[in-house]
Amino acid sequence: MPSAQDWINNPLGVVEGLFEQSNSNPEWEKRVVDFFKDKLAEKEAQTWSLKCGKYKDVTECGVDFNSRNTVPSERQTFYCVPVPGESPWVKECYARSSQARVIPSTSYTPNRQKRSYEEDDDMDTQSQRPGDSNSGSKGSGDLQGNGDCKRLETEAPSSSSTSPPSCASPLDLNYPLPGEQGPACLVKVYDEWESFKLNDTLEVFGILSVDPALSGVGEEKEVSSLLDPEESMETAEEQRAHSPPPSLVPRLHMVHAVPLQHNNPLLPPTASEEVVASFLSELGSVRSEFLSFLTHILLGDALAAEYLLLHLISNVYARRDILPLGKFTLNLSGCPHSSPYTEHLYRILQQLVPSSYRLPMSLHNMNSMRMVPRKDHVANRLVSGALQLASNTSLFLDETQLEQGQLDTAGVRNITALGNLISWQKVDYDFNYHQMEFPCNINVLVASEGRSLLPSDCQVHLQPHMTPPNAEEYLSALQAAQAPSQMNKYRLYLTIARQLEYSITEEVTKAVEEDFVEMRKDDPQSISAEDLHRMLIVSRLLSISLGQTTLSTDVWMKTKHLELLRMNRIQQQKSVNGHEP
């Protein structure tokens, strides 16, 4: 007969053995049932119980890691934060929907103000330990971090940080942007974590864990009570970074996750064809109203409003080798230097897009900010930077804040990082001994007085048709005049337009090629291949803005007209300011 150890460790083998012994006796099944009933009834068998450590941080009993009865499995930990630069209107929408659907738990009362956990499940995911994830396009193997002491009151620089001691604080929550709020979270993933990439935006469903036993950072722990024996091998700095108090950084054991194409709360995470089709029917009228709104924002400049609209719906839809296709960085030159116009312009744009960030390019910011994430080898984590942003974030670079002075080494690196972001839609993360490229999809708008010192896909010089005595009051009144329902239409328009498919028929492609040859016939220097590439981008965005998924002859002719007006305006400005390139 099988032994006790056999029926515990290999019950299927016991069943097979009893079947072979029965010699096809039809009562063999009864013998199997009786055998297991007897074993379960024995006093010795009653001391055995099966404990599962899945979805738990601390076991209910001790664990003998050397026992052959202990079956280990693998999980990955991601450090997640609220979407960087998430607009206030988005937070309000998510907060309202969360309050309507969720009753707060009475078992956990945080001692700080924060958004609901459901709202904060839309996060950028980052892996905690090196070696658990592949590099490149996969999730980075480092816990995200941020050592800039100016970023948040709750931050504390690591021992390798160069920040002054006066900035020290209890814990560095490692937000990419300064002034960010909302809870961070350690998300523990049990299956298919290779599908999550660095800076992805996710909606996570899982089991919340705020076990007080996890709060003993740096204290002695019973290895047998932990479900991750590697934690006992970490240094104090690593424990501080990887095991923050659950009251500040709760644990969430993932059961299901949905990658989000956008974080617009007015649309489902994945907009259905019916939703898109219903909105397309009124897209033309919404575009006209939105264009009029942008024209008033840009002080009556209809041409600049056209290009700003195209910029707001641009999106990197594919990559060909290292070239990102679809990006449309706009340089809005002619912005006043002394007026706070650019700041108020950004505030209005912030009310239109789900995520955004304004970076005043002052000499101090360029020399002191950390824009590129770097690896902290002491704490064994990735220290975040200002350019570690979610897909489709709008980055507003305010070049009117430039001033005379000398860029130091850090300033030059930051300018180079901004240039690489604009030209190649990538950020080179600093791992000290090498750099690693991470692709991104960030809409960059550069506001400048003259032509920007940064590269751009298109420059439009602002020509105001009105000069309000107080720009702040004018723009505030303009925004207040828009009903909330109208603002929601603009927000839906921008999100849906970004998701529309687009193609060019062979017939139209041939017509464009012939038109290009005709334009170069009289003066080959009048238009270059780069100009054609820009016109194709403008025509694509113009078609999408009109709700058309393919290029038409009418749209191509309008594209040529817009580009002619834009180039004539730039030439006029060059003649006025001969020093401009």
XYZ file of C-alpha atoms in Angstrom:
581
model
C 0.000 0.000 0.000
C 1.155 3.557 -0.598
C 2.747 5.345 2.336
C 1.458 8.474 4.055
C 4.082 10.600 2.331
C 2.952 9.231 -1.036
C -0.661 10.232 -0.620
C 0.316 13.717 0.533
C 2.981 14.472 -2.071
C 1.686 12.406 -4.980
C -2.050 11.662 -4.649
C -2.381 10.952 -8.371
C 0.309 8.266 -8.080
C -1.657 6.694 -5.225
C -4.778 6.543 -7.397
C -2.837 4.947 -10.254
C -1.268 2.399 -7.898
C -4.644 1.373 -6.437
C -6.055 1.032 -9.940
C -3.223 -1.297 -10.985
C -3.706 -3.400 -7.831
C -7.427 -3.786 -8.475
C -6.933 -5.754 -11.716
C -9.859 -3.933 -13.319
C -12.107 -4.628 -10.329
C -15.116 -2.273 -10.734
C -14.941 -1.434 -7.023
C -11.490 0.142 -7.332
C -12.964 3.634 -7.093
C -14.528 2.783 -3.747
C -11.144 1.529 -2.524
C -9.576 4.867 -3.481
C -12.251 6.853 -1.648
C -11.975 4.650 1.429
C -8.188 4.935 1.417
C -8.213 8.738 1.461
C -11.023 8.839 4.027
C -8.972 6.655 6.336
C -5.894 8.787 5.914
C -7.790 11.989 6.561
C -9.354 10.472 9.661
C -6.012 9.563 11.151
C -4.742 11.827 13.893
C -1.384 12.153 12.176
C -3.002 13.393 8.972
C -4.905 16.072 10.827
C -1.656 17.909 11.555
C -1.130 18.584 7.844
C -2.634 21.643 6.177
C -2.066 23.442 2.910
C -1.206 27.155 3.114
C -1.042 29.401 0.055
C 1.082 32.548 0.059
C -0.373 34.030 -3.110
C -1.809 37.557 -2.747
C -0.120 37.944 0.650
C 2.890 39.839 1.938
C 3.212 38.089 5.298
C 2.361 34.456 5.971
C -0.038 33.332 8.667
C 2.486 30.747 9.817
C 6.199 30.079 9.567
C 7.651 28.878 6.281
C 10.394 26.293 6.028
C 12.096 27.200 2.764
C 14.208 24.035 2.933
C 11.237 21.682 3.110
C 10.464 19.652 0.022
C 6.776 20.294 0.720
C 7.288 24.024 0.109
C 6.471 24.850 -3.506
C 7.897 28.243 -4.553
C 6.490 30.407 -7.332
C 7.584 33.699 -8.846
C 6.119 37.180 -8.833
C 7.301 40.602 -9.918
C 6.934 43.927 -8.102
C 6.264 47.213 -9.887
C 6.445 50.626 -8.297
C 3.500 52.644 -9.564
C 2.616 56.307 -9.214
C -0.368 58.402 -10.305
C -0.154 59.577 -13.911
C 2.439 62.402 -13.882
C 0.961 65.782 -14.741
C -2.623 64.534 -14.662
C -4.926 67.523 -15.158
C -7.206 68.702 -12.326
C -10.356 68.090 -14.369
C -9.341 64.451 -14.861
C -8.788 63.958 -11.132
C -12.172 65.512 -10.370
C -13.943 63.243 -12.866
C -12.298 60.114 -11.482
C -13.002 61.220 -7.906
C -16.708 61.707 -8.684
C -16.990 58.317 -10.354
C -15.114 56.632 -7.492
C -17.380 58.157 -4.852
C -20.419 56.995 -6.768
C -19.234 53.373 -7.030
C -17.046 52.699 -3.987
C -17.749 52.747 -0.266
C -14.514 53.544 1.622
C -13.225 50.758 3.834
C -13.322 51.345 7.573
C -10.409 48.983 8.156
C -7.832 51.475 6.953
C -7.902 55.191 7.671
C -4.910 57.033 6.182
C -3.483 60.005 8.045
C -2.965 62.077 4.925
C -5.152 63.407 2.161
C -5.056 61.530 -1.099
C -7.203 60.347 -3.935
C -9.008 57.025 -3.848
C -7.009 53.930 -4.693
C -9.257 53.232 -7.668
C -8.381 56.600 -9.116
C -4.690 55.992 -8.636
C -4.662 52.630 -10.378
C -3.944 54.537 -13.621
C -0.226 54.548 -13.105
C 3.157 54.336 -14.706
C 4.551 50.864 -14.065
C 8.139 50.219 -13.186
C 9.836 47.066 -12.046
C 11.468 46.893 -8.648
C 14.475 44.572 -8.905
C 17.145 44.343 -11.571
C 17.265 41.118 -13.494
C 13.560 40.304 -13.076
C 12.600 42.053 -16.302
C 14.224 42.395 -19.664
C 15.717 45.706 -20.677
C 14.872 47.718 -23.767
C 11.186 47.872 -24.548
C 10.301 45.694 -21.576
C 9.709 46.970 -18.050
C 12.854 48.352 -16.482
C 14.353 46.266 -13.734
C 14.665 49.073 -11.226
C 12.445 50.687 -8.666
C 11.589 54.183 -9.833
C 13.077 56.893 -7.657
C 13.562 60.619 -7.358
C 16.304 62.264 -5.338
C 15.520 65.903 -6.121
C 14.835 67.405 -2.705
C 12.788 70.263 -4.159
C 10.143 67.996 -5.613
C 7.943 67.047 -2.682
C 7.796 67.587 1.018
C 7.744 63.852 1.717
C 10.926 63.101 -0.215
C 14.259 62.126 1.266
C 17.398 61.920 -0.856
C 19.495 58.799 -0.700
C 23.016 58.810 0.659
C 24.351 59.144 -2.888
C 22.287 62.248 -3.566
C 23.970 65.610 -3.854
C 20.990 67.451 -2.362
C 21.623 69.462 0.795
C 20.776 67.788 4.111
C 18.219 70.488 4.924
C 15.968 69.036 2.240
C 15.873 65.630 3.882
C 12.446 64.191 4.675
C 11.027 60.880 5.884
C 10.541 59.111 2.563
C 11.192 59.701 -1.109
C 8.048 58.720 -3.016
C 9.965 59.229 -6.250
C 7.471 61.188 -8.358
C 8.802 62.260 -11.771
C 7.399 65.820 -11.535
C 7.749 68.376 -8.733
C 4.674 69.038 -6.614
C 2.960 65.754 -7.479
C 0.499 64.312 -4.960
C -1.427 61.100 -4.570
C -0.406 57.697 -3.230
C 2.258 55.563 -4.797
C 1.723 51.816 -4.774
C 3.741 48.600 -4.965
C 1.870 46.359 -7.396
C 2.728 42.672 -7.168
C 2.191 40.759 -10.387
C 1.955 36.972 -10.601
C 1.501 36.333 -14.322
C 2.635 37.807 -17.640
C 4.562 40.736 -16.167
C 6.716 40.775 -19.316
C 3.810 42.464 -21.110
C 4.102 45.594 -18.951
C 6.509 48.259 -20.152
C 8.134 51.155 -18.388
C 5.798 54.183 -18.147
C 2.709 52.229 -19.224
C -0.618 53.505 -17.915
C -2.695 50.759 -16.296
C -5.981 50.274 -14.541
C -5.290 47.652 -11.877
C -7.750 45.416 -10.049
C -6.338 43.551 -7.077
C -6.206 42.796 -3.386
C -5.075 45.698 -1.208
C -2.540 44.988 1.530
C -1.570 47.462 4.243
C -0.206 44.961 6.779
C 1.526 46.915 9.589
C 4.198 44.197 9.752
C 5.619 45.613 6.529
C 6.379 49.007 8.080
C 9.532 47.915 9.882
C 12.002 49.267 7.347
C 15.533 48.432 8.364
C 14.384 46.503 11.443
C 15.059 42.848 12.202
C 12.592 40.570 10.420
C 11.771 36.926 10.798
C 12.754 35.386 7.490
C 10.229 32.614 8.008
C 7.363 35.144 8.036
C 8.299 36.794 4.746
C 7.113 35.530 1.407
C 10.153 36.978 -0.358
C 13.411 35.654 1.127
C 15.418 38.086 -1.009
C 14.241 40.927 1.219
C 16.469 39.607 3.999
C 19.494 39.914 1.683
C 18.987 43.618 0.928
C 21.046 46.425 2.399
C 19.439 49.092 4.572
C 19.302 51.514 1.629
C 17.652 48.905 -0.566
C 15.119 48.052 2.120
C 14.290 51.713 2.524
C 13.658 52.068 -1.198
C 11.976 48.718 -1.827
C 9.947 48.335 1.381
C 8.416 51.707 2.296
C 5.775 51.855 5.046
C 2.409 50.540 3.792
C 0.679 53.584 5.282
C 2.430 55.670 2.604
C 2.919 53.065 -0.116
C 0.299 50.288 0.116
C 0.751 46.935 -1.630
C -1.669 45.813 -4.303
C -1.666 42.174 -5.398
C -2.779 42.252 -9.010
C -5.639 40.040 -10.096
C -6.305 41.793 -13.403
C -4.914 44.824 -15.238
C -6.106 46.775 -18.267
C -3.543 48.796 -20.287
C -5.072 52.197 -21.009
C -4.787 53.870 -24.406
C -5.686 57.168 -22.736
C -6.634 58.560 -19.335
C -9.604 60.654 -20.446
C -12.400 59.800 -17.965
C -15.042 60.961 -20.458
C -14.328 57.921 -22.657
C -14.158 54.188 -21.909
C -10.587 52.837 -21.696
C -11.068 51.297 -25.127
C -13.510 53.368 -27.156
C -15.824 51.150 -29.204
C -16.508 51.744 -32.875
C -20.074 52.770 -32.007
C -18.855 55.496 -29.627
C -16.383 56.828 -32.196
C -18.949 56.691 -35.023
C -21.548 58.568 -32.987
C -19.063 61.346 -32.232
C -17.798 61.544 -35.818
C -21.224 62.700 -36.947
C -20.777 65.958 -35.032
C -17.012 66.187 -35.309
C -17.131 68.867 -38.015
C -19.197 71.268 -35.906
C -17.075 70.610 -32.802
C -13.927 71.320 -34.819
C -15.293 74.688 -35.971
C -16.207 75.682 -32.416
C -12.878 74.476 -31.061
C -10.941 76.326 -33.766
C -12.816 79.520 -32.909
C -11.965 79.003 -29.220
C -8.268 78.519 -30.000
C -8.310 81.587 -32.269
C -9.517 83.736 -29.373
C -6.901 82.166 -27.073
C -4.186 83.103 -29.594
C -5.425 86.699 -29.703
C -7.250 86.396 -33.016
C -4.552 84.519 -34.972
C -6.547 81.949 -37.012
C -3.480 80.489 -38.739
C -1.694 79.759 -35.472
C -4.938 78.270 -34.135
C -5.043 75.824 -37.070
C -1.539 74.590 -36.353
C -2.136 74.424 -32.608
C -5.191 72.247 -33.209
C -3.130 69.911 -35.413
C -0.434 69.749 -32.755
C -2.920 68.803 -30.030
C -4.162 65.743 -31.975
C -0.717 64.570 -33.118
C 0.474 61.172 -31.998
C 3.376 58.819 -32.714
C 1.499 56.037 -34.498
C 4.510 53.982 -35.695
C 8.307 53.868 -35.871
C 10.398 53.216 -38.944
C 13.852 52.221 -37.753
C 14.693 55.108 -35.400
C 12.282 57.615 -37.005
C 9.040 58.225 -35.060
C 6.107 58.743 -37.429
C 3.300 61.131 -36.547
C 5.063 63.483 -34.117
C 4.402 67.186 -34.651
C 6.387 69.425 -32.315
C 5.159 72.993 -32.698
C 7.245 76.094 -32.058
C 4.900 79.000 -31.353
C 7.213 81.992 -31.705
C 6.302 85.633 -31.219
C 5.132 85.129 -27.630
C 5.708 88.209 -25.453
C 8.643 87.944 -23.065
C 7.531 90.318 -20.321
C 3.854 89.316 -20.240
C 2.554 86.276 -18.306
C 0.700 85.263 -21.485
C 2.442 81.896 -21.885
C 1.615 80.844 -18.338
C -2.085 81.584 -18.838
C -2.010 79.950 -22.267
C -0.739 76.759 -20.620
C -3.460 76.886 -17.958
C -6.121 76.830 -20.673
C -4.409 74.006 -22.557
C -4.204 72.116 -19.262
C -8.007 72.191 -19.127
C -8.184 70.507 -22.549
C -5.717 67.599 -22.328
C -5.680 64.779 -19.722
C -1.983 65.118 -18.822
C 0.433 68.008 -19.210
C 3.442 69.738 -17.688
C 4.825 73.254 -18.117
C 8.607 73.554 -17.941
C 9.849 77.160 -17.643
C 13.253 77.054 -19.335
C 14.956 79.443 -16.952
C 18.693 79.190 -16.431
C 18.150 77.915 -12.888
C 15.799 75.132 -14.039
C 18.075 74.046 -16.844
C 21.075 73.794 -14.511
C 19.335 72.269 -11.482
C 16.498 70.031 -12.682
C 16.967 66.336 -13.254
C 15.165 65.550 -16.480
C 16.682 62.171 -17.313
C 16.080 59.228 -14.927
C 19.222 57.691 -13.482
C 20.123 54.475 -11.707
C 20.916 54.711 -7.998
C 23.165 51.704 -7.440
C 23.260 52.218 -3.667
C 19.491 51.926 -3.220
C 19.249 49.672 -6.295
C 16.454 51.650 -7.938
C 15.730 53.985 -10.814
C 15.597 57.631 -9.719
C 12.948 59.323 -11.821
C 13.311 62.476 -13.924
C 10.989 65.106 -15.338
C 10.961 63.485 -18.795
C 9.678 60.169 -17.440
C 6.133 60.831 -18.600
C 3.183 58.736 -19.721
C 2.267 58.405 -23.374
C 0.411 61.376 -24.948
C 1.438 63.801 -22.208
C 1.592 67.410 -23.418
C 4.920 69.032 -22.551
C 4.845 72.849 -22.665
C 8.367 74.287 -22.911
C 8.310 77.991 -22.019
C 11.360 79.487 -23.696
C 10.244 83.029 -22.904
C 11.768 82.429 -19.449
C 15.274 82.217 -20.940
C 17.792 84.623 -19.503
C 21.442 85.474 -19.900
C 23.896 83.208 -18.152
C 26.066 80.139 -18.495
C 24.748 76.605 -18.810
C 26.739 74.181 -16.687
C 27.312 70.510 -17.500
C 23.913 69.485 -16.154
C 22.243 72.263 -18.151
C 23.870 71.111 -21.388
C 22.739 67.533 -20.687
C 19.191 68.730 -20.091
C 19.094 70.726 -23.333
C 20.462 67.690 -25.186
C 17.809 65.473 -23.592
C 15.052 67.864 -24.695
C 16.454 67.900 -28.226
C 16.521 64.083 -28.371
C 12.982 63.929 -27.043
C 11.740 66.313 -29.748
C 13.699 64.820 -32.648
C 13.539 61.102 -31.871
C 10.832 60.736 -29.210
C 13.223 58.931 -26.894
C 14.846 59.513 -23.517
C 18.300 58.122 -22.729
C 18.141 56.834 -19.133
C 21.403 57.167 -17.235
C 22.708 53.899 -15.752
C 26.052 55.520 -14.826
C 28.207 53.195 -16.897
C 25.969 53.231 -19.938
C 22.790 54.790 -21.297
C 19.656 52.967 -22.361
C 17.125 54.368 -24.837
C 13.463 54.282 -23.922
C 10.946 55.344 -26.587
C 8.216 57.784 -25.648
C 5.210 59.540 -27.151
C 5.103 63.089 -25.815
C 3.558 66.122 -27.507
C 5.988 69.027 -27.207
C 4.876 72.646 -27.637
C 7.637 75.274 -27.479
C 6.586 78.860 -26.760
C 9.333 81.352 -27.569
C 9.918 85.008 -28.343
C 12.018 84.355 -31.451
C 12.779 81.105 -33.163
C 13.379 78.344 -30.608
C 16.877 77.135 -29.857
C 15.390 73.625 -29.776
C 14.454 71.678 -32.912
C 10.816 71.521 -34.003
C 8.722 70.046 -36.788
C 6.927 73.299 -37.488
C 7.331 76.955 -36.533
C 4.394 79.369 -36.526
C 4.987 83.011 -35.686
C 2.178 84.456 -33.613
C 0.544 87.566 -35.098
C -2.026 88.909 -32.601
C -5.002 90.732 -34.075
C -5.885 92.191 -30.697
C -3.981 93.450 -27.680
C -6.034 93.082 -24.491
C -4.920 95.431 -21.708
C -4.809 92.523 -19.248
C -4.007 89.124 -20.751
C -4.830 87.259 -17.548
C -8.321 88.748 -17.240
C -8.975 88.258 -20.956
C -8.020 84.565 -20.992
C -9.788 83.872 -17.689
C -12.995 85.437 -18.992
C -12.638 83.498 -22.234
C -12.346 80.206 -20.380
C -15.197 81.060 -17.994
C -17.448 81.738 -20.979
C -17.126 78.095 -22.083
C -19.799 75.874 -20.570
C -18.549 72.628 -18.942
C -20.432 70.604 -21.559
C -18.635 72.512 -24.307
C -15.235 71.911 -22.702
C -16.071 68.208 -22.504
C -16.778 68.210 -26.249
C -13.324 69.668 -26.898
C -11.726 67.053 -24.620
C -13.554 64.216 -26.366
C -12.607 65.644 -29.753
C -8.892 65.630 -28.965
C -8.886 62.088 -27.551
C -10.992 60.511 -30.307
C -9.085 62.269 -33.089
C -5.826 60.773 -31.807
C -7.249 57.266 -32.129
C -8.551 57.520 -35.697
C -6.945 55.327 -38.330
C -5.517 56.980 -41.453
C -4.339 55.837 -44.872
C -3.506 57.216 -48.325
C -4.761 55.578 -51.503
C -2.387 54.827 -54.370
C -4.236 57.303 -56.557
C -3.761 60.188 -54.124
C -0.133 59.162 -53.496
C 0.610 59.393 -57.200
C -1.128 62.786 -57.434
C 0.957 64.121 -54.503
C 4.181 62.895 -56.122
C 3.292 64.586 -59.397
C 2.386 67.792 -57.575
C 5.724 67.733 -55.749
C 7.608 67.357 -59.046
C 5.604 70.220 -60.523
C 6.391 72.507 -57.581
C 10.127 71.831 -57.972
C 10.106 72.293 -61.747
C 10.445 76.085 -61.786
C 12.649 76.406 -58.692
C 14.186 73.222 -57.220
C 15.247 75.189 -54.121
C 11.692 76.309 -53.358
C 10.691 73.020 -51.748
C 12.762 70.164 -50.322
C 12.092 66.583 -49.316
C 11.866 67.810 -45.714
C 9.140 70.265 -46.750
C 7.235 67.445 -48.442
C 7.523 65.310 -45.320
C 6.107 68.140 -43.199
C 3.263 68.708 -45.667
C 2.362 65.017 -45.507
C 2.258 65.234 -41.705
C 0.086 68.364 -41.831
C -2.250 66.801 -44.396
C -2.616 63.675 -42.252
C -3.471 65.685 -39.140
C -5.766 67.991 -41.104
C -7.669 64.987 -42.499
C -8.031 63.442 -39.053
C -9.159 66.759 -37.558
C -11.987 66.797 -40.120
C -12.965 63.224 -39.305
C -11.583 61.836 -42.573
C -9.523 58.647 -42.450
C -7.916 59.079 -45.867
C -6.297 61.970 -47.728
C -8.438 63.815 -50.281
C -7.457 66.299 -52.969
C -9.273 69.113 -51.144
C -7.342 68.507 -47.930
C -4.058 68.405 -49.846
C -4.823 71.752 -51.477
C -5.725 73.250 -48.091
C -2.460 71.904 -46.671
C -0.502 73.663 -49.403
C -2.384 76.887 -48.705
C -1.707 76.728 -44.944
C 1.976 76.016 -45.506
C 2.242 78.912 -47.971
C 0.719 81.325 -45.460
C 2.974 80.038 -42.700
C 6.179 80.289 -44.752
C 5.293 83.784 -45.976
C 4.771 84.879 -42.388
C 8.161 83.464 -41.344
C 9.887 85.207 -44.264
C 8.260 88.492 -43.289
C 9.483 88.047 -39.730
C 13.007 87.295 -40.952
C 13.042 90.526 -42.943
C 11.978 92.448 -39.837
C 14.472 90.677 -37.562
C 17.419 90.066 -39.831
C 19.429 88.477 -37.020
C 17.073 85.499 -36.826
C 18.246 82.364 -38.703
